[in-house]
Amino acid sequence: MNIEHLTGLIAAPFTPMHDNGNLHLELIPAYYALLKNNGVNGAFICGSTGEGVSLTLRERKLVAEAWAAATGNRQPFKVITLLGGTSVAECIELAKHAREAGLYAVAFTAPFYFKPANVKVLADMCIDIAAAVPDMPFYYYHIPVLTGVHFNMIDLLQAIDGHCPNFAGIKYTHEDFMDFLSCLRFRNGHYDMLWGRDENMLPALSIGAKGAVGSTFNYAAPLYLRLIQAWENGELEKARELQQRSIDMIRLLGKYGGIATGKAYMKMIGLDCGGFRRPVSNMSAERLEAFAKDVAALDFTSFSSQLPAAVKG
C-alpha cells in the first residue's frame, strides 16, 4: 500500500450527546461543516475526546455511519475511527464495519486492562487487526498517559516493519521528542507520524511533524493554522506567541475539570455537543459561568473556529 502522509489539522471530534446521554447524531452534519469551514482536513472519531471507550459497540458503529453519511467520504477530508483496545475480536468487527461504511482509515490503541507484555505482543495485535482490512490504512494510537503502555514507538515500528503492508503510522500523543524524531526518520520517513499534543505543536513542527490530531482543533483551528503558517514563514516569535495562546487556552481544561471542558468550549462557538458520560464529570452551571469569564479574558473569539452561516441559520 502507498502510505499517504496526512498534513495539517485532523480534529478529534466530541461525540454529540443529548441531555439524557443518548447519541445526538443529527448534529454531525453541522459538525462536519464546522471543521471544513475552518480548514480542518479530517476527523479522528471515537477516540479519547470522542468517548469511544464509553460507547457501546452498536453506538460506535452508528457514529461511524453518521460521519460517513455527513462527509459523503469526500476527499481530501479523511475520517479515521478508533477501534478500541481491549478486545481484538471486537476491533476486527469494527474495522470491517468501518470499511463497509467507506471510512478512510482505522486506528487501534494498546489494551489498558490486560496490558501487552512486550512490544512484540502489541505488534502482533496490530498485525492481526490490520489484516482484517488489508486495503485500509491502519494507525496505532500511542497515548500512554491513558493506556499505561509506555513502549518506545520506534521499537513498535521496527517490530511491525515488513509484516503489515497497510500499517500507515502512529498518532503520537506523548511528550518523548527523542522517540518521535526517531519514528519520523525511520526508513527515511516511511511512516505517517501524526502529532497528538496540541500544547506542544511548535516543537513538533521544529523536528519535522507535518500533520497533527487534536481536540482543540474542534474549536480553535484558526489559531493552529496561524501557528503553522508563522513557523513556515520563519516568524518564530509570532509562532511562540501563538503557541502560548494555545497553552493558555488548554490550561483552562485542567482548571475546570479536564476533558469535558472541551464541550464547554464547543458551546461557546455555538455547537452544543451536550455533556460527557460517567465517570467523566461535567461542569455545574456556576462553574460554566466562571469558565465563560476566563474564556473571554483569553480574547477567545479572535482565534476560535466559526460556524458557517448556513449552520448558524
mmCIF file of C-alpha atoms in Angstrom:
data_model
loop_
_atom_site.group_PDB
_atom_site.id
_atom_site.type_symbol
_atom_site.label_atom_id
_atom_site.label_comp_id
_atom_site.label_asym_id
_atom_site.label_seq_id
_atom_site.Cartn_x
_atom_site.Cartn_y
_atom_site.Cartn_z
ATOM 1 C CA MET A 1 0.000 0.000 0.000
ATOM 2 C CA ASN A 2 1.194 3.512 -0.834
ATOM 3 C CA ILE A 3 1.125 5.263 2.534
ATOM 4 C CA GLU A 4 -0.255 8.796 2.345
ATOM 5 C CA HIS A 5 1.224 11.244 4.835
ATOM 6 C CA LEU A 6 -1.571 13.412 6.198
ATOM 7 C CA THR A 7 -0.865 17.101 6.658
ATOM 8 C CA GLY A 8 -2.395 19.984 8.557
ATOM 9 C CA LEU A 9 -5.081 19.589 11.198
ATOM 10 C CA ILE A 10 -7.112 16.453 11.918
ATOM 11 C CA ALA A 11 -9.708 17.167 14.608
ATOM 12 C CA ALA A 12 -10.613 14.650 17.293
ATOM 13 C CA PRO A 13 -14.371 15.328 17.489
ATOM 14 C CA PHE A 14 -16.536 15.070 20.553
ATOM 15 C CA THR A 15 -19.398 12.620 20.256
ATOM 16 C CA PRO A 16 -22.558 14.761 20.426
ATOM 17 C CA MET A 17 -24.970 13.750 23.191
ATOM 18 C CA HIS A 18 -28.477 14.716 24.198
ATOM 19 C CA ASP A 19 -29.109 15.817 27.787
ATOM 20 C CA ASN A 20 -30.146 12.253 28.667
ATOM 21 C CA GLY A 21 -26.823 10.866 27.429
ATOM 22 C CA ASN A 22 -28.138 9.378 24.194
ATOM 23 C CA LEU A 23 -26.292 9.979 20.949
ATOM 24 C CA HIS A 24 -27.171 13.184 19.089
ATOM 25 C CA LEU A 25 -26.119 12.029 15.639
ATOM 26 C CA GLU A 26 -28.234 14.647 13.878
ATOM 27 C CA LEU A 27 -25.611 17.221 14.892
ATOM 28 C CA ILE A 28 -22.799 15.572 12.941
ATOM 29 C CA PRO A 29 -23.525 17.214 9.547
ATOM 30 C CA ALA A 30 -23.210 20.638 11.209
ATOM 31 C CA TYR A 31 -20.051 19.412 12.975
ATOM 32 C CA TYR A 32 -18.518 18.383 9.658
ATOM 33 C CA ALA A 33 -19.434 21.769 8.161
ATOM 34 C CA LEU A 34 -17.739 23.491 11.106
ATOM 35 C CA LEU A 35 -14.499 21.571 10.608
ATOM 36 C CA LYS A 36 -14.451 22.108 6.843
ATOM 37 C CA ASN A 37 -15.254 25.799 7.238
ATOM 38 C CA ASN A 38 -12.217 26.259 9.480
ATOM 39 C CA GLY A 39 -9.580 24.494 7.420
ATOM 40 C CA VAL A 40 -9.555 21.116 9.178
ATOM 41 C CA ASN A 41 -8.569 18.217 6.921
ATOM 42 C CA GLY A 42 -10.122 15.283 8.716
ATOM 43 C CA ALA A 43 -11.693 13.740 11.810
ATOM 44 C CA PHE A 44 -10.354 11.108 14.226
ATOM 45 C CA ILE A 45 -13.627 9.824 15.679
ATOM 46 C CA CYS A 46 -14.414 7.694 18.751
ATOM 47 C CA GLY A 47 -11.039 8.449 20.331
ATOM 48 C CA SER A 48 -10.382 9.840 23.797
ATOM 49 C CA THR A 49 -12.193 13.094 23.024
ATOM 50 C CA GLY A 50 -14.972 11.156 21.317
ATOM 51 C CA GLU A 51 -15.563 8.918 24.356
ATOM 52 C CA GLY A 52 -15.096 5.774 22.293
ATOM 53 C CA VAL A 53 -14.438 3.669 25.398
ATOM 54 C CA SER A 54 -17.740 4.879 26.895
ATOM 55 C CA LEU A 55 -19.802 3.891 23.843
ATOM 56 C CA THR A 56 -21.330 0.517 23.114
ATOM 57 C CA LEU A 57 -20.288 -1.458 20.058
ATOM 58 C CA ARG A 58 -23.542 -0.512 18.326
ATOM 59 C CA GLU A 59 -23.106 3.167 19.205
ATOM 60 C CA ARG A 60 -19.587 3.257 17.766
ATOM 61 C CA LYS A 61 -20.939 1.806 14.540
ATOM 62 C CA LEU A 62 -23.692 4.434 14.470
ATOM 63 C CA VAL A 63 -21.179 7.236 14.997
ATOM 64 C CA ALA A 64 -19.021 5.883 12.157
ATOM 65 C CA GLU A 65 -22.038 5.654 9.861
ATOM 66 C CA ALA A 66 -23.139 9.182 10.752
ATOM 67 C CA TRP A 67 -19.728 10.639 9.901
ATOM 68 C CA ALA A 68 -19.605 8.646 6.670
ATOM 69 C CA ALA A 69 -23.045 9.950 5.699
ATOM 70 C CA ALA A 70 -22.264 13.548 6.667
ATOM 71 C CA THR A 71 -18.978 13.711 4.797
ATOM 72 C CA GLY A 72 -20.022 11.556 1.872
ATOM 73 C CA ASN A 73 -16.483 10.175 2.236
ATOM 74 C CA ARG A 74 -15.382 13.218 0.245
ATOM 75 C CA GLN A 75 -11.679 13.581 -0.420
ATOM 76 C CA PRO A 76 -9.414 15.060 0.760
ATOM 77 C CA PHE A 77 -11.299 15.120 4.104
ATOM 78 C CA LYS A 78 -10.294 11.930 5.928
ATOM 79 C CA VAL A 79 -12.281 10.136 8.637
ATOM 80 C CA ILE A 80 -10.359 7.741 10.878
ATOM 81 C CA THR A 81 -12.133 5.763 13.597
ATOM 82 C CA LEU A 82 -10.596 4.350 16.754
ATOM 83 C CA LEU A 83 -11.484 0.687 17.166
ATOM 84 C CA GLY A 84 -10.741 0.389 20.867
ATOM 85 C CA GLY A 85 -8.106 -1.724 22.520
ATOM 86 C CA THR A 86 -9.387 -4.378 24.900
ATOM 87 C CA SER A 87 -10.894 -6.963 22.525
ATOM 88 C CA VAL A 88 -9.173 -7.985 19.299
ATOM 89 C CA ALA A 89 -12.334 -9.674 18.016
ATOM 90 C CA GLU A 90 -14.382 -6.537 18.597
ATOM 91 C CA CYS A 91 -11.720 -4.378 16.948
ATOM 92 C CA ILE A 92 -11.807 -6.615 13.873
ATOM 93 C CA GLU A 93 -15.598 -6.334 13.737
ATOM 94 C CA LEU A 94 -15.426 -2.541 13.963
ATOM 95 C CA ALA A 95 -12.656 -2.376 11.365
ATOM 96 C CA LYS A 96 -14.710 -4.366 8.870
ATOM 97 C CA HIS A 97 -17.696 -2.135 9.590
ATOM 98 C CA ALA A 98 -15.585 0.991 9.000
ATOM 99 C CA ARG A 99 -14.522 -0.376 5.622
ATOM 100 C CA GLU A 100 -18.146 -1.115 4.700
ATOM 101 C CA ALA A 101 -19.109 2.427 5.735
ATOM 102 C CA GLY A 102 -16.375 3.815 3.494
ATOM 103 C CA LEU A 103 -14.196 5.493 6.122
ATOM 104 C CA TYR A 104 -10.615 6.316 5.236
ATOM 105 C CA ALA A 105 -8.709 4.501 7.981
ATOM 106 C CA VAL A 106 -8.877 2.752 11.337
ATOM 107 C CA ALA A 107 -6.767 3.076 14.480
ATOM 108 C CA PHE A 108 -6.017 0.838 17.443
ATOM 109 C CA THR A 109 -4.652 1.581 20.892
ATOM 110 C CA ALA A 110 -2.939 -0.671 23.411
ATOM 111 C CA PRO A 111 -5.056 -2.808 25.732
ATOM 112 C CA PHE A 112 -5.233 -0.952 29.021
ATOM 113 C CA TYR A 113 -6.564 -3.702 31.345
ATOM 114 C CA PHE A 114 -4.626 -6.814 30.339
ATOM 115 C CA LYS A 115 -1.605 -4.956 29.008
ATOM 116 C CA PRO A 116 0.746 -6.422 26.379
ATOM 117 C CA ALA A 117 3.840 -7.940 27.968
ATOM 118 C CA ASN A 118 6.208 -6.567 25.357
ATOM 119 C CA VAL A 119 6.383 -4.730 22.052
ATOM 120 C CA LYS A 120 6.147 -7.937 20.008
ATOM 121 C CA VAL A 121 2.769 -8.798 21.565
ATOM 122 C CA LEU A 122 1.492 -5.322 20.733
ATOM 123 C CA ALA A 123 2.877 -5.543 17.199
ATOM 124 C CA ASP A 124 1.226 -8.933 16.662
ATOM 125 C CA MET A 125 -2.131 -7.486 17.757
ATOM 126 C CA CYS A 126 -1.761 -4.614 15.297
ATOM 127 C CA ILE A 127 -0.847 -7.025 12.504
ATOM 128 C CA ASP A 128 -3.826 -9.303 13.210
ATOM 129 C CA ILE A 129 -6.362 -6.466 13.240
ATOM 130 C CA ALA A 130 -4.882 -4.686 10.229
ATOM 131 C CA ALA A 131 -5.007 -7.934 8.226
ATOM 132 C CA ALA A 132 -8.813 -7.895 8.507
ATOM 133 C CA VAL A 133 -8.932 -4.709 6.389
ATOM 134 C CA PRO A 134 -5.862 -5.012 4.146
ATOM 135 C CA ASP A 135 -6.999 -2.234 1.804
ATOM 136 C CA MET A 136 -7.384 0.371 4.591
ATOM 137 C CA PRO A 137 -4.646 2.426 6.278
ATOM 138 C CA PHE A 138 -4.130 1.248 9.843
ATOM 139 C CA TYR A 139 -2.759 3.529 12.581
ATOM 140 C CA TYR A 140 -1.562 2.826 16.097
ATOM 141 C CA TYR A 141 -2.711 5.367 18.698
ATOM 142 C CA HIS A 142 0.032 5.967 21.285
ATOM 143 C CA ILE A 143 -1.346 7.610 24.423
ATOM 144 C CA PRO A 144 0.487 6.090 27.402
ATOM 145 C CA VAL A 145 -0.939 8.582 29.908
ATOM 146 C CA LEU A 146 -4.289 6.769 29.486
ATOM 147 C CA THR A 147 -3.302 3.233 28.470
ATOM 148 C CA GLY A 148 -0.345 2.851 30.822
ATOM 149 C CA VAL A 149 1.587 1.193 27.985
ATOM 150 C CA HIS A 150 4.896 3.037 27.669
ATOM 151 C CA PHE A 151 6.819 1.192 24.951
ATOM 152 C CA ASN A 152 9.010 3.291 22.686
ATOM 153 C CA MET A 153 7.276 3.678 19.363
ATOM 154 C CA ILE A 154 10.497 3.263 17.408
ATOM 155 C CA ASP A 155 10.544 -0.292 18.785
ATOM 156 C CA LEU A 156 6.974 -0.850 17.602
ATOM 157 C CA LEU A 157 7.809 0.395 14.101
ATOM 158 C CA GLN A 158 10.805 -1.928 13.947
ATOM 159 C CA ALA A 159 8.674 -4.875 15.109
ATOM 160 C CA ILE A 160 5.913 -4.206 12.565
ATOM 161 C CA ASP A 161 8.001 -3.115 9.601
ATOM 162 C CA GLY A 162 7.797 -5.600 6.739
ATOM 163 C CA HIS A 163 4.962 -7.572 8.367
ATOM 164 C CA CYS A 164 1.947 -5.297 7.856
ATOM 165 C CA PRO A 165 1.609 -3.644 4.421
ATOM 166 C CA ASN A 166 -1.267 -1.370 5.457
ATOM 167 C CA PHE A 167 0.331 -0.107 8.676
ATOM 168 C CA ALA A 168 0.279 3.633 7.939
ATOM 169 C CA GLY A 169 1.794 5.165 11.051
ATOM 170 C CA ILE A 170 1.182 6.411 14.567
ATOM 171 C CA LYS A 171 -0.974 9.019 16.253
ATOM 172 C CA TYR A 172 1.620 10.106 18.787
ATOM 173 C CA THR A 173 0.113 11.600 21.949
ATOM 174 C CA HIS A 174 3.131 11.740 24.228
ATOM 175 C CA GLU A 175 5.990 14.131 25.000
ATOM 176 C CA ASP A 176 9.001 11.985 24.102
ATOM 177 C CA PHE A 177 10.530 14.054 21.297
ATOM 178 C CA MET A 178 13.557 11.756 21.097
ATOM 179 C CA ASP A 179 11.329 8.790 20.307
ATOM 180 C CA PHE A 180 9.094 10.833 17.993
ATOM 181 C CA LEU A 181 12.037 12.080 15.930
ATOM 182 C CA SER A 182 13.389 8.548 15.624
ATOM 183 C CA CYS A 183 9.988 7.440 14.303
ATOM 184 C CA LEU A 184 9.837 10.361 11.870
ATOM 185 C CA ARG A 185 13.225 9.400 10.433
ATOM 186 C CA PHE A 186 12.729 5.622 10.422
ATOM 187 C CA ARG A 187 13.222 4.200 6.931
ATOM 188 C CA ASN A 188 13.697 7.696 5.525
ATOM 189 C CA GLY A 189 10.338 8.896 6.835
ATOM 190 C CA HIS A 190 8.328 5.939 5.534
ATOM 191 C CA TYR A 191 5.561 6.048 8.172
ATOM 192 C CA ASP A 192 2.995 8.771 8.794
ATOM 193 C CA MET A 193 3.626 10.278 12.222
ATOM 194 C CA LEU A 194 0.717 12.419 13.440
ATOM 195 C CA TRP A 195 1.435 14.653 16.426
ATOM 196 C CA GLY A 196 -1.142 14.485 19.232
ATOM 197 C CA ARG A 197 -0.208 17.136 21.808
ATOM 198 C CA ASP A 198 -1.749 20.477 20.814
ATOM 199 C CA GLU A 199 0.135 22.387 23.508
ATOM 200 C CA ASN A 200 3.448 21.172 22.046
ATOM 201 C CA MET A 201 2.772 21.656 18.348
ATOM 202 C CA LEU A 202 5.570 24.154 17.767
ATOM 203 C CA PRO A 203 8.416 21.906 18.988
ATOM 204 C CA ALA A 204 6.874 19.033 17.000
ATOM 205 C CA LEU A 205 6.902 21.186 13.859
ATOM 206 C CA SER A 206 10.534 22.065 14.531
ATOM 207 C CA ILE A 207 11.613 18.420 14.263
ATOM 208 C CA GLY A 208 9.530 17.600 11.224
ATOM 209 C CA ALA A 209 5.867 16.963 12.083
ATOM 210 C CA LYS A 210 3.548 17.735 9.162
ATOM 211 C CA GLY A 211 0.183 16.530 10.442
ATOM 212 C CA ALA A 212 -1.494 16.658 13.855
ATOM 213 C CA VAL A 213 -4.569 15.228 15.543
ATOM 214 C CA GLY A 214 -6.053 17.290 18.352
ATOM 215 C CA SER A 215 -9.151 18.009 20.393
ATOM 216 C CA THR A 216 -8.675 21.778 20.486
ATOM 217 C CA PHE A 217 -8.760 21.906 16.678
ATOM 218 C CA ASN A 218 -12.526 21.470 17.085
ATOM 219 C CA TYR A 219 -12.973 24.984 18.421
ATOM 220 C CA ALA A 220 -9.677 26.815 17.779
ATOM 221 C CA ALA A 221 -8.462 25.611 14.374
ATOM 222 C CA PRO A 222 -7.622 29.164 13.154
ATOM 223 C CA LEU A 223 -5.107 29.547 15.987
ATOM 224 C CA TYR A 224 -3.150 26.475 14.896
ATOM 225 C CA LEU A 225 -3.322 27.296 11.206
ATOM 226 C CA ARG A 226 -1.772 30.690 12.028
ATOM 227 C CA LEU A 227 0.873 28.947 14.144
ATOM 228 C CA ILE A 228 1.779 26.585 11.287
ATOM 229 C CA GLN A 229 1.911 29.485 8.843
ATOM 230 C CA ALA A 230 4.140 31.508 11.161
ATOM 231 C CA TRP A 231 6.508 28.564 11.515
ATOM 232 C CA GLU A 232 6.635 28.009 7.764
ATOM 233 C CA ASN A 233 7.327 31.727 7.213
ATOM 234 C CA GLY A 234 10.190 31.701 9.710
ATOM 235 C CA GLU A 235 8.312 34.048 12.068
ATOM 236 C CA LEU A 236 9.485 32.286 15.203
ATOM 237 C CA GLU A 237 8.450 34.842 17.800
ATOM 238 C CA LYS A 238 4.953 35.000 16.316
ATOM 239 C CA ALA A 239 4.792 31.190 16.358
ATOM 240 C CA ARG A 240 5.855 31.187 20.022
ATOM 241 C CA GLU A 241 3.194 33.750 20.890
ATOM 242 C CA LEU A 242 0.518 31.674 19.170
ATOM 243 C CA GLN A 243 1.671 28.519 20.938
ATOM 244 C CA GLN A 244 1.427 30.371 24.246
ATOM 245 C CA ARG A 245 -2.166 31.314 23.444
ATOM 246 C CA SER A 246 -2.836 27.638 22.829
ATOM 247 C CA ILE A 247 -1.263 26.790 26.186
ATOM 248 C CA ASP A 248 -3.326 29.441 27.987
ATOM 249 C CA MET A 249 -6.486 28.027 26.423
ATOM 250 C CA ILE A 250 -5.550 24.448 27.303
ATOM 251 C CA ARG A 251 -4.744 25.382 30.915
ATOM 252 C CA LEU A 252 -8.453 26.106 31.366
ATOM 253 C CA LEU A 253 -9.189 22.463 30.530
ATOM 254 C CA GLY A 254 -7.287 21.457 33.656
ATOM 255 C CA LYS A 255 -8.668 24.286 35.756
ATOM 256 C CA TYR A 256 -12.282 23.344 35.027
ATOM 257 C CA GLY A 257 -12.112 19.568 35.218
ATOM 258 C CA GLY A 258 -10.317 18.114 32.223
ATOM 259 C CA ILE A 259 -11.588 16.620 29.017
ATOM 260 C CA ALA A 260 -15.270 17.545 29.495
ATOM 261 C CA THR A 261 -14.287 21.226 29.445
ATOM 262 C CA GLY A 262 -13.792 20.857 25.692
ATOM 263 C CA LYS A 263 -17.533 20.519 25.219
ATOM 264 C CA ALA A 264 -17.945 23.792 27.127
ATOM 265 C CA TYR A 265 -15.657 25.428 24.551
ATOM 266 C CA MET A 266 -17.915 23.963 21.845
ATOM 267 C CA LYS A 267 -20.908 25.655 23.457
ATOM 268 C CA MET A 268 -19.004 28.938 23.285
ATOM 269 C CA ILE A 269 -18.758 28.681 19.485
ATOM 270 C CA GLY A 270 -22.404 27.706 19.105
ATOM 271 C CA LEU A 271 -22.333 23.914 18.676
ATOM 272 C CA ASP A 272 -23.766 22.296 21.797
ATOM 273 C CA CYS A 273 -22.497 18.707 21.949
ATOM 274 C CA GLY A 274 -24.048 18.027 25.349
ATOM 275 C CA GLY A 275 -22.091 16.546 28.221
ATOM 276 C CA PHE A 276 -19.752 13.626 28.840
ATOM 277 C CA ARG A 277 -20.840 10.259 30.140
ATOM 278 C CA ARG A 278 -19.752 8.970 33.534
ATOM 279 C CA PRO A 279 -17.210 8.597 35.001
ATOM 280 C CA VAL A 280 -16.205 11.952 33.453
ATOM 281 C CA SER A 281 -17.661 14.879 35.429
ATOM 282 C CA ASN A 282 -19.366 17.816 33.755
ATOM 283 C CA MET A 283 -19.317 21.426 34.914
ATOM 284 C CA SER A 284 -22.083 22.876 37.037
ATOM 285 C CA ALA A 285 -23.912 25.981 35.816
ATOM 286 C CA GLU A 286 -21.932 28.079 38.296
ATOM 287 C CA ARG A 287 -18.603 26.702 37.068
ATOM 288 C CA LEU A 288 -19.674 27.234 33.474
ATOM 289 C CA GLU A 289 -20.303 30.901 34.233
ATOM 290 C CA ALA A 290 -16.824 31.288 35.747
ATOM 291 C CA PHE A 291 -15.348 29.415 32.783
ATOM 292 C CA ALA A 292 -17.037 31.797 30.343
ATOM 293 C CA LYS A 293 -15.363 34.751 32.060
ATOM 294 C CA ASP A 294 -11.944 33.123 31.834
ATOM 295 C CA VAL A 295 -12.528 32.317 28.172
ATOM 296 C CA ALA A 296 -13.467 35.924 27.433
ATOM 297 C CA ALA A 297 -10.213 37.049 29.073
ATOM 298 C CA LEU A 298 -8.307 34.981 26.502
ATOM 299 C CA ASP A 299 -9.869 37.001 23.669
ATOM 300 C CA PHE A 300 -11.069 33.595 22.508
ATOM 301 C CA THR A 301 -13.250 34.892 19.679
ATOM 302 C CA SER A 302 -10.183 36.314 17.922
ATOM 303 C CA PHE A 303 -8.910 32.793 17.171
ATOM 304 C CA SER A 304 -11.886 30.473 17.682
ATOM 305 C CA SER A 305 -13.475 28.391 14.957
ATOM 306 C CA GLN A 306 -16.574 29.883 13.345
ATOM 307 C CA LEU A 307 -19.757 28.091 12.350
ATOM 308 C CA PRO A 308 -20.731 28.522 8.683
ATOM 309 C CA ALA A 309 -23.596 30.945 8.123
ATOM 310 C CA ALA A 310 -25.796 28.118 6.821
ATOM 311 C CA VAL A 311 -25.341 26.201 10.070
ATOM 312 C CA LYS A 312 -25.996 29.258 12.202
ATOM 313 C CA GLY A 313 -29.194 29.797 10.325
#
